[in-house]
Short mmCIF file of N, CA and C in Angstrom, two decimals:
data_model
loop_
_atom_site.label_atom_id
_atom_site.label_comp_id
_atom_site.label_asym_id
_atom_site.label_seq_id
_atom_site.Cartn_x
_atom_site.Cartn_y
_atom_site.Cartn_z
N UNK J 1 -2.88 -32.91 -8.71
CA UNK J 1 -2.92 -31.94 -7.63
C UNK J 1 -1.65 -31.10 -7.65
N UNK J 2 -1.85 -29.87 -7.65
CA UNK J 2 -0.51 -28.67 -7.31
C UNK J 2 0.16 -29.19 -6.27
N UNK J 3 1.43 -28.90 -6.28
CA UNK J 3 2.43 -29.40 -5.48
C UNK J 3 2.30 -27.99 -4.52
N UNK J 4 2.54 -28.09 -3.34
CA UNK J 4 2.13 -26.85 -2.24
C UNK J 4 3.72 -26.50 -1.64
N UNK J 5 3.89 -25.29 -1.74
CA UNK J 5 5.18 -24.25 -1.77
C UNK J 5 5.21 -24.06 0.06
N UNK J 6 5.92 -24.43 1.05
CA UNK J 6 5.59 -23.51 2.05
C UNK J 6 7.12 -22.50 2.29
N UNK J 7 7.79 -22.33 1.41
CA UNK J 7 8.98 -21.29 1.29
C UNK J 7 8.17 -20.00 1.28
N UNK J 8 8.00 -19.06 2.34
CA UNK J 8 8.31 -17.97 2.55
C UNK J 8 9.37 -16.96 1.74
N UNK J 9 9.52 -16.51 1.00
CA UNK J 9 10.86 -15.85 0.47
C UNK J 9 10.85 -14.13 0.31
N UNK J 10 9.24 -13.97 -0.49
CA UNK J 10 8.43 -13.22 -0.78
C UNK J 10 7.79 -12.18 -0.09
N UNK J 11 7.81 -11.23 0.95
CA UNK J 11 6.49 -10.97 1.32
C UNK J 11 6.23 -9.22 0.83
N UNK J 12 4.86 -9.19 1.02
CA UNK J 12 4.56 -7.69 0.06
C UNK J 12 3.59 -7.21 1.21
N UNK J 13 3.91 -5.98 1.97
CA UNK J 13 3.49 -5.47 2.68
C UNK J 13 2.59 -4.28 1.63
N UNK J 14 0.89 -3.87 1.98
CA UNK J 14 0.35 -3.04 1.55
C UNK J 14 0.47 -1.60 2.43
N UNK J 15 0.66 -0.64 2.07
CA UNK J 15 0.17 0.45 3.54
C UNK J 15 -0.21 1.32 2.84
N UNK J 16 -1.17 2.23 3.89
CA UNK J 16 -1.04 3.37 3.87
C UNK J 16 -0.80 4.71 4.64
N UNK J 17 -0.01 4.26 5.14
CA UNK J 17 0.33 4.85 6.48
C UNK J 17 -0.64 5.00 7.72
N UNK J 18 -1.31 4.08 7.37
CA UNK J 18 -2.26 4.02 8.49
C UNK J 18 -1.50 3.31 9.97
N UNK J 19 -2.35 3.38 11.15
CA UNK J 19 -1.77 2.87 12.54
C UNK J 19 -1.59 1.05 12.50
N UNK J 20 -3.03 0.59 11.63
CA UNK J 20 -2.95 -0.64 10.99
C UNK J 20 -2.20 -0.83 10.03
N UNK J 21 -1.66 -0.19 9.20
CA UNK J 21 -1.00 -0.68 8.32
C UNK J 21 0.94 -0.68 8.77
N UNK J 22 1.09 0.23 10.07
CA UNK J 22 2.35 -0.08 10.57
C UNK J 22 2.63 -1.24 11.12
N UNK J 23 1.29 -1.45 12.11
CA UNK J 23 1.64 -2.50 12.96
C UNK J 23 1.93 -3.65 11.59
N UNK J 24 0.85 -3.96 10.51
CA UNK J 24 0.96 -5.04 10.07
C UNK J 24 2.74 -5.01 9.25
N UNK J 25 3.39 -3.90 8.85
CA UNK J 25 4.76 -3.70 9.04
C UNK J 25 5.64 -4.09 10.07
N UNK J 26 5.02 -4.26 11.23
CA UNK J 26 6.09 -4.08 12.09
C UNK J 26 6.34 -6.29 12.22
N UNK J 27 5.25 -6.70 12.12
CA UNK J 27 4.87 -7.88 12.20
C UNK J 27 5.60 -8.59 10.99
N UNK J 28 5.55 -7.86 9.73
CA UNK J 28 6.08 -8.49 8.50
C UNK J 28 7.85 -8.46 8.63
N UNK J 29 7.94 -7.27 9.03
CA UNK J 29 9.68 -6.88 9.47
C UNK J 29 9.57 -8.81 10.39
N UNK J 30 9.35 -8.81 11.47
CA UNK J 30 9.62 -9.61 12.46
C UNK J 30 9.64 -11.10 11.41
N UNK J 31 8.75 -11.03 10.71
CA UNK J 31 8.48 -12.55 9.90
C UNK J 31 9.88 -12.52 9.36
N UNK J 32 10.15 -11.42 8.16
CA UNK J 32 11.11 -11.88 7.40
C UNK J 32 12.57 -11.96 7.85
N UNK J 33 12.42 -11.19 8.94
CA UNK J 33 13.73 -11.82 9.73
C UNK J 33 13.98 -12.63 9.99
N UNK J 34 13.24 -13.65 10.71
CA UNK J 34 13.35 -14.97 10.81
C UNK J 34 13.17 -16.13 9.81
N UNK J 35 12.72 -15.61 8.57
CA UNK J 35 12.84 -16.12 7.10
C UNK J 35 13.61 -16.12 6.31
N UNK J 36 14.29 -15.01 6.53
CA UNK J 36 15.01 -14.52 5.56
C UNK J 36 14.59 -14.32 4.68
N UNK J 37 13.15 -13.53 4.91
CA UNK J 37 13.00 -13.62 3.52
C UNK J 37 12.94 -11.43 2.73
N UNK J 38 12.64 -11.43 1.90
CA UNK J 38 12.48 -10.61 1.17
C UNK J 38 11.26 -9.51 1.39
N UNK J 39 11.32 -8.23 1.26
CA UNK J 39 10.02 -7.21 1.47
C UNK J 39 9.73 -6.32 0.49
N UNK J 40 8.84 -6.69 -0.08
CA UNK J 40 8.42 -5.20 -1.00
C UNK J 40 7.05 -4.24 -0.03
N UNK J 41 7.37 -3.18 -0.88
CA UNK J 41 5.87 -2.28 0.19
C UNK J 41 5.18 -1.73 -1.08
N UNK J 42 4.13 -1.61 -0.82
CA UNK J 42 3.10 -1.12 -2.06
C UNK J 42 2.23 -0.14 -1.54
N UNK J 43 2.58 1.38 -2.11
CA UNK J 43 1.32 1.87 -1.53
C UNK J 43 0.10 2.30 -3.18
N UNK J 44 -0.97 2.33 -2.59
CA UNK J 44 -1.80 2.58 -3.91
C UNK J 44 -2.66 3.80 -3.38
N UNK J 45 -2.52 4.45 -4.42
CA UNK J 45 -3.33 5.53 -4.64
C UNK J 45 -4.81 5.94 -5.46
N UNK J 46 -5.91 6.12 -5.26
CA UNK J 46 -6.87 5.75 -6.18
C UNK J 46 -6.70 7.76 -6.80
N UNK J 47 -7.17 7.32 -8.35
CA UNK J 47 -7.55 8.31 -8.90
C UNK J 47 -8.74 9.39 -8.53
N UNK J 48 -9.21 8.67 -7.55
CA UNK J 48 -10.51 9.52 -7.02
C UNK J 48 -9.77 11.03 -5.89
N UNK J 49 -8.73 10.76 -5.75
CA UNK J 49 -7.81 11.50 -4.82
C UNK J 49 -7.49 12.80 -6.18
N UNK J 50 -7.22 12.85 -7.59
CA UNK J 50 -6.56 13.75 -8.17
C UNK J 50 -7.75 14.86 -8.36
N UNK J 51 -8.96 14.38 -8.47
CA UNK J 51 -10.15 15.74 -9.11
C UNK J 51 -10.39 16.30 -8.35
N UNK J 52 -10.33 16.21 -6.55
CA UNK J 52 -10.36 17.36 -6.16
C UNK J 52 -9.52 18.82 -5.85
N UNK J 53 -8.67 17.96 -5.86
CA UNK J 53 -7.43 18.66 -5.95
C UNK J 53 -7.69 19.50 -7.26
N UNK J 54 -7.80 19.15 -8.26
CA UNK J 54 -8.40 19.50 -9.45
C UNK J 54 -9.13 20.81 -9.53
N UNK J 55 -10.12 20.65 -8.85
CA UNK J 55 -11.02 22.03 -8.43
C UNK J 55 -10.72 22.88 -7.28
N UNK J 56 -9.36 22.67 -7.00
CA UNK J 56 -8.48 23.88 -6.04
C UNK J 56 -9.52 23.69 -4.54
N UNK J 57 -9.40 22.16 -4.10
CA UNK J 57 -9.76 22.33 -2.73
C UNK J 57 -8.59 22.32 -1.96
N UNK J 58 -7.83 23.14 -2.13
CA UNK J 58 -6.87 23.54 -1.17
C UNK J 58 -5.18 24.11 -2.11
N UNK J 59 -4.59 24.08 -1.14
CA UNK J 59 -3.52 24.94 -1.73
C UNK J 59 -2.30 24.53 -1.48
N UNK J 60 -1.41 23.93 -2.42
CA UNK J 60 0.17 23.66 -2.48
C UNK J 60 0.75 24.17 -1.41
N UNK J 61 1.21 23.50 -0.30
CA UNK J 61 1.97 23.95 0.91
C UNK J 61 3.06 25.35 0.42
N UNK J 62 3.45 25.76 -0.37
CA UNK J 62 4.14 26.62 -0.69
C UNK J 62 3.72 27.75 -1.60
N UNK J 63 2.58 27.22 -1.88
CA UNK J 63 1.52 28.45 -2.07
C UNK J 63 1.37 28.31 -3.54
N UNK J 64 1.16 27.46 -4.00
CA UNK J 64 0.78 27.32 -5.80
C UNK J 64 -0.73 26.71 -5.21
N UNK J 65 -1.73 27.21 -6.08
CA UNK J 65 -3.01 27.05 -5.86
C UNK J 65 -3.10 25.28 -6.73
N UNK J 66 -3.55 24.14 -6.42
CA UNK J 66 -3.96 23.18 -7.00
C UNK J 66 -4.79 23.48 -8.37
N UNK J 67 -5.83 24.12 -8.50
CA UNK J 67 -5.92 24.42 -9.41
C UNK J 67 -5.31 24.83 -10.60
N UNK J 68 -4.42 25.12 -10.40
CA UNK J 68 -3.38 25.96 -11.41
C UNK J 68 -2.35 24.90 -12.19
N UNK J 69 -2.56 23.66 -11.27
CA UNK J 69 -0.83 22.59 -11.74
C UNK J 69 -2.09 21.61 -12.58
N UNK J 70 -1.48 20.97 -13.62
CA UNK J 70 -1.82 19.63 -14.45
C UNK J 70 -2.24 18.79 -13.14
N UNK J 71 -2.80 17.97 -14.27
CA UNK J 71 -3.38 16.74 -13.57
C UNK J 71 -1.90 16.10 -12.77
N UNK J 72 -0.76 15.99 -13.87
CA UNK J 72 0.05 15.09 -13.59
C UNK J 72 1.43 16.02 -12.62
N UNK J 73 1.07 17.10 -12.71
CA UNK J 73 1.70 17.83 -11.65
C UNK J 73 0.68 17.45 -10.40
N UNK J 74 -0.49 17.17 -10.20
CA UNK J 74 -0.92 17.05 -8.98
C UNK J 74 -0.28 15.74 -8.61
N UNK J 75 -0.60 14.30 -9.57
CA UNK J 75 -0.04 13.53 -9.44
C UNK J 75 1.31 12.92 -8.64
N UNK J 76 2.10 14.07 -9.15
CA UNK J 76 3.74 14.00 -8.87
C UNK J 76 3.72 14.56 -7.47
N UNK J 77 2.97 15.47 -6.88
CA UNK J 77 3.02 16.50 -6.05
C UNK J 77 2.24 14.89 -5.01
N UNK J 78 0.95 14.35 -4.92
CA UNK J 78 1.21 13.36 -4.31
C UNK J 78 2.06 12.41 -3.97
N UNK J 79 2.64 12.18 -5.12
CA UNK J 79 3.37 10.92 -4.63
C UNK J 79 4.85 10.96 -4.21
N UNK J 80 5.41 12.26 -4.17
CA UNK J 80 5.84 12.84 -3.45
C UNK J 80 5.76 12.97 -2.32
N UNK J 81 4.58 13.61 -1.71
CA UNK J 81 4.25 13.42 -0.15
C UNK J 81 4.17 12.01 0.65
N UNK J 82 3.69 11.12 -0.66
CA UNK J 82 4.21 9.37 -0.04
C UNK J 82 5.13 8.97 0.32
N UNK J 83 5.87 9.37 -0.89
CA UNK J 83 7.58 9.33 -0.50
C UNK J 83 8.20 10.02 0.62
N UNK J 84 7.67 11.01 1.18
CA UNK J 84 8.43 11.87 2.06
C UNK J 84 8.03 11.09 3.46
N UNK J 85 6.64 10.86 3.61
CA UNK J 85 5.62 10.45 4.94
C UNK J 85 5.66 9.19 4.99
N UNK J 86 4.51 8.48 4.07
CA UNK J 86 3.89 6.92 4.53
C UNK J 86 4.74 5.53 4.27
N UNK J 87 5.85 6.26 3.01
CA UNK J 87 6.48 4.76 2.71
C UNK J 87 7.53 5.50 3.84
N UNK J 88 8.28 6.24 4.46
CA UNK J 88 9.33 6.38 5.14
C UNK J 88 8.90 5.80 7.08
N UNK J 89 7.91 6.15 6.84
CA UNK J 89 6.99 5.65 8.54
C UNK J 89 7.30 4.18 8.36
N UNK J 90 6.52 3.87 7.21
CA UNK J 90 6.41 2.00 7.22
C UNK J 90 7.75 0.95 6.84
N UNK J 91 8.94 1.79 6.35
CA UNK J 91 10.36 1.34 6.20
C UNK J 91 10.40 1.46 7.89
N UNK J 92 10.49 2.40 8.66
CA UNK J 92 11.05 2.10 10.32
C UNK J 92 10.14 1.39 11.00
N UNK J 93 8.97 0.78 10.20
CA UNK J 93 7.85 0.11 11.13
C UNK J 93 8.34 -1.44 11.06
N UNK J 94 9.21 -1.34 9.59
CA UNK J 94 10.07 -2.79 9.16
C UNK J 94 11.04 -3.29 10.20
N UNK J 95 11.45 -2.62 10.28
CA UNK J 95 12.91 -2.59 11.75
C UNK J 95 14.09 -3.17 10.80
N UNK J 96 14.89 -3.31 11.21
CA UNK J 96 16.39 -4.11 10.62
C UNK J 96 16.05 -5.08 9.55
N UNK J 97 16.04 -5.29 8.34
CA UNK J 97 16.05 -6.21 7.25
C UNK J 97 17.29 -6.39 6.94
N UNK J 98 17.85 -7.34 6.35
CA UNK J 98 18.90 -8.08 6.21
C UNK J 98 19.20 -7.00 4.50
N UNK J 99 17.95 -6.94 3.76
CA UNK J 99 18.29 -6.19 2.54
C UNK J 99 17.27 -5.11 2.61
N UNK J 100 17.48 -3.99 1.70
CA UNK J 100 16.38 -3.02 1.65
C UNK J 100 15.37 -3.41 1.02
N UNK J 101 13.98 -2.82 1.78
CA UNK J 101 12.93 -3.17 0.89
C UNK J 101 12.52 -2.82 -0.42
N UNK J 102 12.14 -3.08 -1.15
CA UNK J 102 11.22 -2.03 -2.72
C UNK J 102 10.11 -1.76 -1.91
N UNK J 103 10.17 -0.55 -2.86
CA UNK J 103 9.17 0.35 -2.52
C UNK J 103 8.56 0.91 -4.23
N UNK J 104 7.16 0.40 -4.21
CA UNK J 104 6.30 1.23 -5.14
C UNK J 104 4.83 2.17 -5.04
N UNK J 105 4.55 2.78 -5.85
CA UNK J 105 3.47 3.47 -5.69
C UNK J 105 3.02 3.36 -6.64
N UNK J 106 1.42 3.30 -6.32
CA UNK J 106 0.53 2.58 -8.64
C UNK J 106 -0.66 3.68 -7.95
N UNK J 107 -1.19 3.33 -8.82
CA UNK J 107 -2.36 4.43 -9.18
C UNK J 107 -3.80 3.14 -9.40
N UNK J 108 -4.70 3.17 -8.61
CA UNK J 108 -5.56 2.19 -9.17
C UNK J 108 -6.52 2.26 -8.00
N UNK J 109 -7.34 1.01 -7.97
CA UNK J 109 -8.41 0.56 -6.80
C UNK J 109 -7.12 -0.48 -5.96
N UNK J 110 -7.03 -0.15 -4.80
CA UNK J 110 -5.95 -0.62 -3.88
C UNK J 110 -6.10 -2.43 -3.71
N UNK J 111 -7.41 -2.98 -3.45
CA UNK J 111 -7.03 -4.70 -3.61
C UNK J 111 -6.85 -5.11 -4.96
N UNK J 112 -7.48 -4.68 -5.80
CA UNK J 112 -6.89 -5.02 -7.45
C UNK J 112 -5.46 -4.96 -8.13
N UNK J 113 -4.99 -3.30 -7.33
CA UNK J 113 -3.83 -3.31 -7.61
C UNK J 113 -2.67 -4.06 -6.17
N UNK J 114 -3.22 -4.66 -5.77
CA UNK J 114 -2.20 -5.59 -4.19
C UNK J 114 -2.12 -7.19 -5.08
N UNK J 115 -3.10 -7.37 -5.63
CA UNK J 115 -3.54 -8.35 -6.00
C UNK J 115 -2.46 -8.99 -7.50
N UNK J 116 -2.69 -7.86 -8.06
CA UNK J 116 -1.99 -7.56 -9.38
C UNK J 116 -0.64 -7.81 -9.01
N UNK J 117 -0.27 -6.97 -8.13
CA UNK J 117 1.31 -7.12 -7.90
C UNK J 117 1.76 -7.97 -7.26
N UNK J 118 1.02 -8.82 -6.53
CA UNK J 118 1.37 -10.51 -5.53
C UNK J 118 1.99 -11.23 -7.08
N UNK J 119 0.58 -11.15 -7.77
CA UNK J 119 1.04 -12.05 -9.07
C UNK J 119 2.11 -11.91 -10.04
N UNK J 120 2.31 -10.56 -9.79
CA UNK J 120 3.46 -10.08 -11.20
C UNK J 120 4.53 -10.34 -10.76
N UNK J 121 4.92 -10.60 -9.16
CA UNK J 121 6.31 -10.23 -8.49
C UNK J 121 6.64 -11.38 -7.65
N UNK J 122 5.69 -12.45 -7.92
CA UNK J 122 5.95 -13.81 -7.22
C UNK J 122 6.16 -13.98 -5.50
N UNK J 123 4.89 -12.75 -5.08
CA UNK J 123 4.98 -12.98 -3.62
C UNK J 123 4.53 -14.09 -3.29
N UNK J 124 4.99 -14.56 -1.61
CA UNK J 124 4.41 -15.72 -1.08
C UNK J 124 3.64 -15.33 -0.22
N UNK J 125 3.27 -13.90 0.08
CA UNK J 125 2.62 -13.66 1.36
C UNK J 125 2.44 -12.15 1.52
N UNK J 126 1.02 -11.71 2.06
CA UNK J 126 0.82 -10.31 1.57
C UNK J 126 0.56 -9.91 3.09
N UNK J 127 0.99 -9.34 3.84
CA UNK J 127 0.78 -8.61 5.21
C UNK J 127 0.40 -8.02 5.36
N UNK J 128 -1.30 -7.53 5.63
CA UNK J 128 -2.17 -6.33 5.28
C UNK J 128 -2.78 -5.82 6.35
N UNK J 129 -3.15 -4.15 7.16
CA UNK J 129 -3.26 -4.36 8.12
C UNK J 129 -5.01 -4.33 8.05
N UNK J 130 -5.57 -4.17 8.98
CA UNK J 130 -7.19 -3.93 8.95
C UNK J 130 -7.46 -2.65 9.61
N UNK J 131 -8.45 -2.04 9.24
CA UNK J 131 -8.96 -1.07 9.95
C UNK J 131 -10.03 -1.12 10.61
N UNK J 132 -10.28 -2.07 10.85
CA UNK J 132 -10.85 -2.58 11.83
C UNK J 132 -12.93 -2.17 11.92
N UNK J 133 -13.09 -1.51 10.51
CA UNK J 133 -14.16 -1.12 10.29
C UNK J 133 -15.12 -2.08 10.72
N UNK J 134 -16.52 -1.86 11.39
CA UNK J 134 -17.69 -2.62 10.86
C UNK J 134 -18.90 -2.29 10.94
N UNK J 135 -19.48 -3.62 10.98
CA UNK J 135 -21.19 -3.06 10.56
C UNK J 135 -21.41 -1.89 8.92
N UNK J 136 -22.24 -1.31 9.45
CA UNK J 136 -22.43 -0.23 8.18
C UNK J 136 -21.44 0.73 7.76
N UNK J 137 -20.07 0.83 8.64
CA UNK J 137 -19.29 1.93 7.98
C UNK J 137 -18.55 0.79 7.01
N UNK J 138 -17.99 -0.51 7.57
CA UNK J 138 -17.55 -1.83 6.11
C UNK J 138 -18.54 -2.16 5.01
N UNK J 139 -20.10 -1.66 4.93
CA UNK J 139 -21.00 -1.98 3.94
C UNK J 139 -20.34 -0.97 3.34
N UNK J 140 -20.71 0.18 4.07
CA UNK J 140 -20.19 1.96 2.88
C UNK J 140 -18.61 1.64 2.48
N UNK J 141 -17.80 1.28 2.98
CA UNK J 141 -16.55 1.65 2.54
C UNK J 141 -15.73 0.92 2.54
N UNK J 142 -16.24 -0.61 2.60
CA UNK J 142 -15.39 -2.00 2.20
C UNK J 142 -14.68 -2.08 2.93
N UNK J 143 -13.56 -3.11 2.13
CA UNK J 143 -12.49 -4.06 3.71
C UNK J 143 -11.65 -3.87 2.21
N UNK J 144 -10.51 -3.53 2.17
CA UNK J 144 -9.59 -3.73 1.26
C UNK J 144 -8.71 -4.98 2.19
N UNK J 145 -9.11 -5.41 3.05
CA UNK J 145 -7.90 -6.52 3.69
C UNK J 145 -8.99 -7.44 3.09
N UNK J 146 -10.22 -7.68 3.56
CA UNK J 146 -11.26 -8.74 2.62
C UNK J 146 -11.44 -8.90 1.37
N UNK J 147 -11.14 -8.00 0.48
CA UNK J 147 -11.24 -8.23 -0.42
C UNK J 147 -9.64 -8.88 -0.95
N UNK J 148 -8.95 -8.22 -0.48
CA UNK J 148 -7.19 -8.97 -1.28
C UNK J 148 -7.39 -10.51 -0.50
N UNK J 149 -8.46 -10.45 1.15
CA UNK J 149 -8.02 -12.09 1.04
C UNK J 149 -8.61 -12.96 0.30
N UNK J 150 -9.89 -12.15 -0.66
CA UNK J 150 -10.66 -13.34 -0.55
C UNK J 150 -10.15 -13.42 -2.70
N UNK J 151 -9.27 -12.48 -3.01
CA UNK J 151 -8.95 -12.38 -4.31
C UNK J 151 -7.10 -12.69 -4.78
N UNK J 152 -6.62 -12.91 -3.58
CA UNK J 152 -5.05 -12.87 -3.73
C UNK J 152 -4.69 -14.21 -4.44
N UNK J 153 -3.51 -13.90 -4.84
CA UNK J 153 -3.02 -15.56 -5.59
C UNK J 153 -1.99 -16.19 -4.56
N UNK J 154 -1.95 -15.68 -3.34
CA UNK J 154 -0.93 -16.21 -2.28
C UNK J 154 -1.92 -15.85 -0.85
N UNK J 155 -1.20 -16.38 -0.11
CA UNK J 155 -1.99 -16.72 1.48
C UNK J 155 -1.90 -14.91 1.80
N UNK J 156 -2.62 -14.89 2.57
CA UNK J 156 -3.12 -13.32 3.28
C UNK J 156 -3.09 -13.69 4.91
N UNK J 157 -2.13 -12.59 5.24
CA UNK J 157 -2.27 -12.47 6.89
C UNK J 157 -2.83 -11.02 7.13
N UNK J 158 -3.42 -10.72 8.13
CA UNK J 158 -4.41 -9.60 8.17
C UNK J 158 -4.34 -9.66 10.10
N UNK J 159 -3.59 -8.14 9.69
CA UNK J 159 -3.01 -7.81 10.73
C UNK J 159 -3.96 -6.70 11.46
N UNK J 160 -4.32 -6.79 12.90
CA UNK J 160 -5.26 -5.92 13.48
C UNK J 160 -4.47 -5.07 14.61
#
């Protein structure tokens, strides 16, 4: 039988700047304070976000038409706006940490890539918030908090 870890050290907050995904920030801040333990933040971006942009549904705040920039200029031009908005909201949703958090951004299907990175980075604990979807709008458009709990390699708290 596996020997069972209950050291906290680890924890990997998902967001996306959502109202759920602060609170479950604001909750993870509070844990690792009293843990001492450690915070990474992960936001994921799916590729389904770059092709429209692609076909110029809308226009570069400064007036370069989307259409006009590379794929990987759109790319950059997102994750950029992450950097400026959703990871800076969910760092003050952290409150006071003893150290600064990491902060990354991946490109993928968001519980695969939460999932991926619990394992690569030796979290103990993934703080995810919910959106509280159900019935038929969670058939159409899933639970990314259900799916990382029911696929994670560490315990899942699922924050509402």
């Amino acid at each position: 039988m596996a020997e069972v870890t209950t050291a906290i050290s680890h924890v990997l907050v998902p967001t996306d700047g959502s109202e759920g995904a602060l609170k479950a920030a604001a909750f993870a801040g509070q844990l690792a304070r009293t843990l001492d333990a450690r915070i990474s933040v992960i936001l994921v971006q799916s590729e389904d976000l770059i092709m429209p942009h692609a076909w110029g549904a809308g226009e570069y705040p400064a007036g370069t038409p989307y259409s006009s920039m590379s794929v990987d200029e759109i790319r950059d031009m997102l994750e950029q706006r992450l950097r400026e908005k959703e990871l800076p909201a969910t760092v003050r949703a952290l409150g006071s940490l003893g150290q600064e958090p990491e902060s990354s951004i991946v490109w993928g299907h968001a519980a695969e890539e939460i999932c991926r990175f619990a394992q690569e980075h030796n979290v103990d604990l993934i703080v995810i918030g919910s959106h509280g979807r159900t019935g038929i709008r969670r058939a159409l458009l899933g639970s990314v908090s259900h799916a990382v709990a029911n696929q994670a390699p560490c315990p899942v708290t699922i924050v509402r």
